[in-house]
């Protein structure tokens, strides 16, 4: 049977008319490819990372009220003042950061835009950017599109510790930037204070900037807490810290993100933003401003709910004989398939798992530039309890040798 997932994520654009070579070759994002396949087959989608039924009603009501009242026209290019103020206040409340909302906060259309703005606004041709692998898929392509050169530094399972020597060795006179995703997709690693202090030392010593993708800042479990690199005084002026309402409020389709940092560092990022999107829908900005001011109870409940969902999926899979890695944060579990996949091909494995069990997962090799780390798959647990129970039952039946699921048609 044709491996549809591989065919879709590997598809090179062959348009004879005009195409940028980087986008020609980068394929379709695995998240889109897997979600489309899951929908076509009517499967449970634990592939692409989006939550089910977790959005706070207060946020939705605030968006409705803002849509009714307006305004409906272009807000200020940096973002509506209420949201920029709320972003600065939130960073002070949770991470003890002191930000000037007028000069140090920019609202973007999702964290994805903020990431692209940082690369486009700051990099020049040939600049090297260190990217920890596994890496979220947009980093490498967007760094290259901005003229930069991604330099991978690999973290190893199951501990995912920072390889300090390798990191130090990867720095050359052309290095300008380090991309740091903590808490980290897909492995759930939370960089600890010692690791962050080591990175901060390198930033200082080599005059580097850090792009800190912290979209999972609130999704940490078992009493563990996130710590922004920017909170280390030595790194304050060298970090651009990115957040996403999509993750913090379980509304990934809203695409409201924010980036904060030293005004001189942020100014060129805002220049990229002004010519990419210029702005983000004002009603959603107004609602997110209210969301960021929700009491601690909201954030505690979100963590507790996700931790319970993580346990449901992890325990269910372990009982069924799957080798589940530790998951201290995010909403993703990684499963080691080495014992289940003699072919050593996580993409073909996910394709077959989808058809045979009716559950979609993401092959983790897509988080590596060389696609050479082929023994992990990722499952999203930010779903309704019933969804996860059905997924566990199907995967358990599949593990027993049955198909676990037949397409109803
Ligand atoms: N960074 C990471 C690590 C992610 O997992 C995601 C996916 N949600 C994003 C950025 C993009 O966030 P947004 O949907 O706000 O663009
Ligand atoms: N961040 C999401 C994930 O890791 C996907 C976002 C997207 O599809 N662009 O699954």
XYZ file of C-alpha atoms and ligand atoms in Angstrom:
435
model
C 0.000 0.000 0.000
C 1.273 3.478 -0.842
C 2.710 5.349 2.134
C 0.568 8.473 1.768
C 2.126 10.329 4.685
C 5.627 10.027 3.248
C 4.378 11.017 -0.201
C 2.699 14.151 1.143
C 5.399 15.461 3.463
C 8.087 14.723 0.918
C 6.348 16.371 -2.011
C 8.591 18.771 -3.887
C 6.854 21.519 -5.869
C 7.514 21.038 -9.556
C 5.863 24.222 -10.867
C 7.582 25.180 -14.085
C 6.629 28.838 -13.663
C 8.300 30.301 -10.594
C 9.216 28.981 -7.175
C 11.703 29.830 -4.479
C 14.035 26.853 -4.173
C 13.824 26.649 -0.363
C 10.025 26.372 -0.392
C 10.141 24.171 -3.482
C 12.058 21.542 -1.545
C 10.677 21.786 1.990
C 7.557 19.630 1.543
C 4.222 19.962 3.338
C 4.344 20.309 7.133
C 3.814 16.926 8.787
C 1.129 18.502 10.990
C -1.000 19.476 8.010
C -0.290 16.223 6.157
C -1.224 14.076 9.157
C -4.353 16.059 10.046
C -5.586 15.810 6.471
C -4.980 12.066 6.339
C -6.645 11.557 9.727
C -9.700 13.497 8.526
C -9.851 11.550 5.257
C -9.768 8.247 7.142
C -12.026 9.400 10.003
C -9.316 8.580 12.560
C -8.665 10.031 16.026
C -6.143 12.806 15.499
C -3.417 12.767 18.160
C -0.968 14.047 15.533
C -1.090 17.815 15.072
C -0.927 19.615 18.404
C -4.273 21.246 19.079
C -6.463 20.926 22.160
C -10.032 19.737 22.347
C -12.615 21.629 24.440
C -10.183 23.360 26.785
C -10.736 27.006 25.817
C -11.839 29.223 28.753
C -15.441 30.475 28.191
C -14.467 33.924 29.529
C -12.086 34.328 26.611
C -14.684 33.362 24.022
C -17.251 35.726 25.600
C -14.690 38.540 25.597
C -14.043 37.978 21.867
C -17.786 38.000 21.116
C -18.251 41.237 23.088
C -15.286 42.832 21.304
C -16.644 41.799 17.906
C -20.013 43.356 18.786
C -18.565 46.602 20.044
C -15.683 47.003 17.565
C -13.408 48.638 16.578
C -12.974 46.675 13.389
C -10.210 48.637 11.720
C -6.420 48.342 11.737
C -5.145 48.463 15.291
C -1.697 49.972 15.968
C 1.033 48.026 14.197
C 2.681 46.930 17.465
C -0.629 45.617 18.848
C -3.543 47.070 20.827
C -2.273 48.833 23.970
C -4.471 46.706 26.282
C -2.828 43.518 25.033
C 0.708 44.890 25.077
C 0.113 46.046 28.655
C -1.327 42.636 29.576
C 1.647 40.802 28.004
C 4.109 42.916 30.012
C 2.050 42.497 33.202
C 1.805 38.713 32.692
C 5.578 38.425 32.187
C 6.095 40.313 35.459
C 3.486 38.289 37.338
C 4.739 34.840 36.340
C 8.415 35.296 35.504
C 9.429 38.419 37.355
C 10.344 40.181 34.119
C 10.202 43.943 33.915
C 9.074 45.004 30.422
C 8.169 48.396 29.007
C 4.880 47.597 27.223
C 5.232 50.519 24.813
C 8.718 49.725 23.525
C 9.365 46.099 24.383
C 6.238 44.173 23.325
C 4.994 43.330 19.820
C 1.773 41.428 19.028
C 1.953 39.019 16.073
C -0.362 36.653 14.219
C 0.701 33.629 16.221
C 4.111 32.592 17.500
C 4.886 31.336 14.005
C 4.819 34.878 12.660
C 6.931 36.098 15.578
C 9.543 33.427 14.814
C 9.614 34.386 11.131
C 9.791 38.102 12.013
C 12.800 37.481 14.265
C 14.735 35.682 11.532
C 13.737 38.125 8.780
C 14.350 41.156 10.957
C 17.694 40.169 12.436
C 19.616 37.865 10.076
C 21.916 38.715 7.195
C 23.133 36.296 4.503
C 25.517 33.690 5.875
C 24.686 34.269 9.561
C 24.764 31.008 11.494
C 21.945 30.089 13.862
C 22.211 27.271 16.374
C 19.064 25.158 16.532
C 18.598 22.389 19.087
C 17.228 19.190 17.626
C 14.580 17.877 17.763
C 13.347 21.206 16.385
C 9.917 22.584 15.546
C 9.626 22.422 11.774
C 9.466 26.084 10.807
C 12.817 27.088 12.325
C 15.206 25.599 9.747
C 13.245 26.596 6.656
C 12.585 30.141 7.832
C 16.201 30.672 8.920
C 17.331 29.632 5.445
C 14.673 31.789 3.751
C 16.006 34.726 5.777
C 19.499 34.021 4.429
C 20.828 32.299 7.549
C 22.447 28.912 8.006
C 20.894 26.583 10.606
C 23.496 24.707 12.655
C 21.959 21.723 14.472
C 22.988 20.694 17.983
C 21.361 17.461 19.005
C 19.823 16.532 22.355
C 19.652 12.808 23.056
C 16.763 10.793 24.506
C 15.684 9.790 27.018
C 17.200 12.572 29.193
C 17.501 15.288 26.505
C 20.309 16.978 28.500
C 22.021 20.021 27.037
C 25.220 18.801 25.300
C 27.373 21.664 26.595
C 30.593 20.815 24.816
C 28.866 20.253 21.481
C 27.035 23.523 21.843
C 30.216 25.436 22.650
C 32.006 23.737 19.739
C 29.218 24.664 17.297
C 29.854 28.387 17.769
C 31.974 29.999 15.032
C 32.788 33.632 14.202
C 29.694 33.612 11.956
C 27.274 32.524 14.717
C 24.704 35.215 15.521
C 21.824 33.487 17.216
C 20.620 30.514 19.276
C 17.024 29.290 19.026
C 15.831 27.935 22.360
C 12.470 26.195 22.632
C 11.645 25.585 26.285
C 9.437 23.807 27.263
C 10.414 21.867 24.183
C 8.263 20.395 21.437
C 8.159 17.390 20.862
C 10.088 15.939 23.824
C 8.708 18.000 26.733
C 12.152 18.951 28.024
C 12.271 21.950 30.374
C 15.726 23.587 30.324
C 16.876 23.994 33.934
C 18.586 26.951 35.556
C 22.107 25.513 35.143
C 21.588 24.836 31.457
C 20.147 28.316 30.957
C 23.086 29.873 32.833
C 25.478 28.014 30.531
C 23.640 29.337 27.456
C 23.556 32.854 28.940
C 27.336 32.702 29.385
C 27.764 31.804 25.712
C 25.483 34.632 24.589
C 27.639 37.080 26.498
C 30.986 35.645 25.497
C 30.178 35.452 21.781
C 27.835 38.436 21.473
C 24.800 36.347 20.446
C 21.050 36.768 20.548
C 18.593 34.080 21.732
C 15.189 33.562 20.157
C 13.242 31.968 23.003
C 10.166 30.087 21.838
C 8.220 29.672 25.084
C 4.751 28.912 23.746
C 4.368 26.066 26.301
C 5.381 28.271 29.258
C 2.295 27.322 31.314
C 2.020 23.651 30.347
C 4.341 22.057 32.923
C 3.565 19.126 35.207
C 4.407 17.369 38.491
C 5.241 20.662 40.196
C 7.938 21.507 37.665
C 8.100 25.106 36.474
C 9.319 26.855 33.367
C 12.095 29.444 33.645
C 12.682 31.942 30.827
C 16.282 32.498 29.735
C 15.381 36.195 29.741
C 14.840 36.025 33.513
C 18.588 35.565 33.988
C 19.845 39.160 34.355
C 22.907 38.444 32.216
C 20.648 37.398 29.294
C 17.888 40.032 29.640
C 19.154 42.267 26.818
C 19.977 39.405 24.465
C 16.657 37.534 24.396
C 13.513 37.814 22.346
C 10.874 35.820 24.200
C 7.880 34.484 22.254
C 4.484 33.379 23.613
C 1.223 32.183 22.066
C -2.387 32.627 23.156
C -3.036 29.512 21.078
C -1.247 27.381 23.680
C -1.975 29.363 26.841
C -5.723 29.490 26.157
C -6.195 26.400 23.974
C -7.283 28.437 20.945
C -4.687 27.486 18.344
C -6.855 28.745 15.461
C -6.882 32.313 16.797
C -3.221 32.881 15.896
C -2.452 35.547 18.468
C 1.184 35.598 19.549
C 3.572 38.053 21.148
C 7.279 38.716 21.244
C 9.036 40.759 23.898
C 12.543 41.992 24.516
C 14.950 44.881 24.520
C 13.605 47.776 22.404
C 16.676 47.900 20.125
C 16.433 44.175 19.461
C 12.672 44.324 18.894
C 12.700 47.291 16.477
C 13.985 45.333 13.425
C 11.588 42.490 14.250
C 8.711 44.994 14.109
C 9.946 46.082 10.671
C 9.540 42.528 9.372
C 6.117 42.316 11.053
C 4.888 45.521 9.407
C 5.372 44.089 5.938
C 4.221 40.541 6.655
C 0.925 40.947 8.506
C 1.074 44.479 9.955
C -1.500 43.440 12.535
C -3.766 40.808 14.119
C -7.601 40.938 14.481
C -8.387 43.534 17.166
C -11.268 41.624 18.788
C -9.016 38.633 19.405
C -6.297 40.880 20.800
C -8.823 42.408 23.219
C -9.993 38.964 24.357
C -6.444 37.663 24.877
C -5.683 40.753 26.997
C -8.519 39.663 29.318
C -7.308 36.066 29.240
C -3.802 36.964 30.350
C -5.339 38.646 33.406
C -7.341 35.559 34.488
C -6.611 34.541 38.070
C -4.061 31.906 39.066
C -6.934 29.397 39.319
C -7.234 29.322 35.534
C -3.560 28.504 35.023
C -3.551 25.927 37.847
C -6.617 24.188 36.408
C -5.123 24.081 32.917
C -1.970 22.421 34.242
C -3.933 19.970 36.397
C -6.274 19.001 33.552
C -3.435 18.436 31.109
C -1.466 16.459 33.681
C -4.494 14.204 34.225
C -4.858 13.738 30.434
C -1.151 13.001 30.126
C -1.449 10.334 32.822
C -4.497 8.821 31.154
C -2.689 8.411 27.840
C 0.730 7.488 29.279
C -0.645 4.892 31.728
C -2.963 3.430 29.098
C -0.148 3.073 26.600
C 2.272 1.650 29.154
C -0.348 -0.916 30.241
C -0.699 -1.878 26.578
C 3.062 -2.480 26.372
C 4.224 0.736 24.687
C 7.561 2.280 25.683
C 6.490 5.790 26.749
C 9.134 8.425 27.521
C 8.828 10.830 30.483
C 6.816 13.937 29.729
C 7.365 16.878 32.094
C 5.656 19.510 29.901
C 3.864 20.540 26.664
C 0.969 18.399 25.456
C 2.945 15.728 23.699
C 4.011 12.224 24.683
C 6.839 10.483 22.853
C 6.780 6.714 22.386
C 9.901 4.727 21.510
C 8.965 2.369 18.683
C 12.377 0.663 18.336
C 10.911 -2.640 19.559
C 7.861 -2.380 17.313
C 9.375 -1.202 14.077
C 12.105 -3.440 12.721
C 12.149 -1.382 9.512
C 13.328 1.669 11.467
C 11.037 4.023 9.551
C 8.856 6.150 11.806
C 7.040 7.775 8.865
C 5.924 4.442 7.381
C 5.120 3.319 10.939
C 2.795 6.307 11.538
C 1.156 5.776 8.165
C 0.494 2.106 8.962
C -0.553 2.865 12.561
C -3.117 5.364 11.284
C -4.696 2.887 8.879
C -4.553 -0.121 11.191
C -5.436 1.410 14.552
C -7.393 4.534 13.549
C -5.101 6.797 15.597
C -2.899 9.489 14.055
C 0.559 10.231 15.512
C 3.490 12.330 14.301
C 6.835 10.789 13.272
C 9.565 12.577 15.255
C 12.127 12.293 12.420
C 10.355 15.320 10.915
C 11.904 17.378 13.747
C 15.423 16.547 12.446
C 16.944 18.169 9.362
C 18.481 14.849 8.259
C 15.335 12.810 9.137
C 17.757 10.280 10.615
C 16.258 9.875 14.127
C 13.599 7.341 13.304
C 12.540 5.605 16.469
C 10.115 7.990 18.162
C 6.529 8.964 17.513
C 4.610 11.822 19.159
C 1.024 11.774 20.443
C -0.968 14.813 21.621
C -2.880 14.327 24.883
C -4.666 17.719 25.075
C -7.941 15.997 24.195
C -11.261 15.085 25.806
C -11.061 12.179 28.216
C -13.359 10.078 25.962
C -11.133 10.726 22.952
C -8.080 9.525 24.844
C -9.903 6.472 26.243
C -10.947 5.438 22.739
C -7.423 6.054 21.426
C -5.934 3.896 24.200
C -8.425 1.116 23.467
C -7.624 1.210 19.756
C -3.864 1.278 20.270
C -4.131 -1.540 22.818
C -6.117 -3.682 20.363
C -3.600 -2.878 17.630
C -0.769 -3.919 19.925
C -2.530 -7.232 20.485
C -2.392 -7.823 16.774
C -5.888 -6.759 15.823
C -6.622 -3.818 13.608
C -8.328 -2.179 16.582
C -10.539 -0.221 14.321
C -12.324 -0.488 11.044
C -13.385 2.437 9.012
C -17.147 2.809 9.325
C -18.342 3.028 5.724
N 6.516 27.053 18.490
C 6.308 25.798 18.868
C 7.376 25.060 19.581
C 5.107 25.165 18.563
O 4.906 23.906 18.923
C 4.131 25.882 17.857
C 2.882 25.181 17.446
N 1.870 25.590 18.092
C 4.373 27.215 17.511
C 5.584 27.767 17.836
C 3.383 28.035 16.748
O 2.475 28.719 17.550
P 1.287 29.556 16.904
O 0.173 28.619 16.632
O 0.954 30.597 17.940
O 1.801 30.170 15.655
N 2.733 23.219 16.940
C 1.831 22.250 16.457
C 2.437 20.856 16.662
O 3.574 20.730 17.044
C 1.459 22.407 15.024
C 1.311 23.774 14.496
C 1.027 23.755 13.037
O 0.450 22.820 12.524
N 1.445 24.758 12.365
O 1.750 19.914 16.445
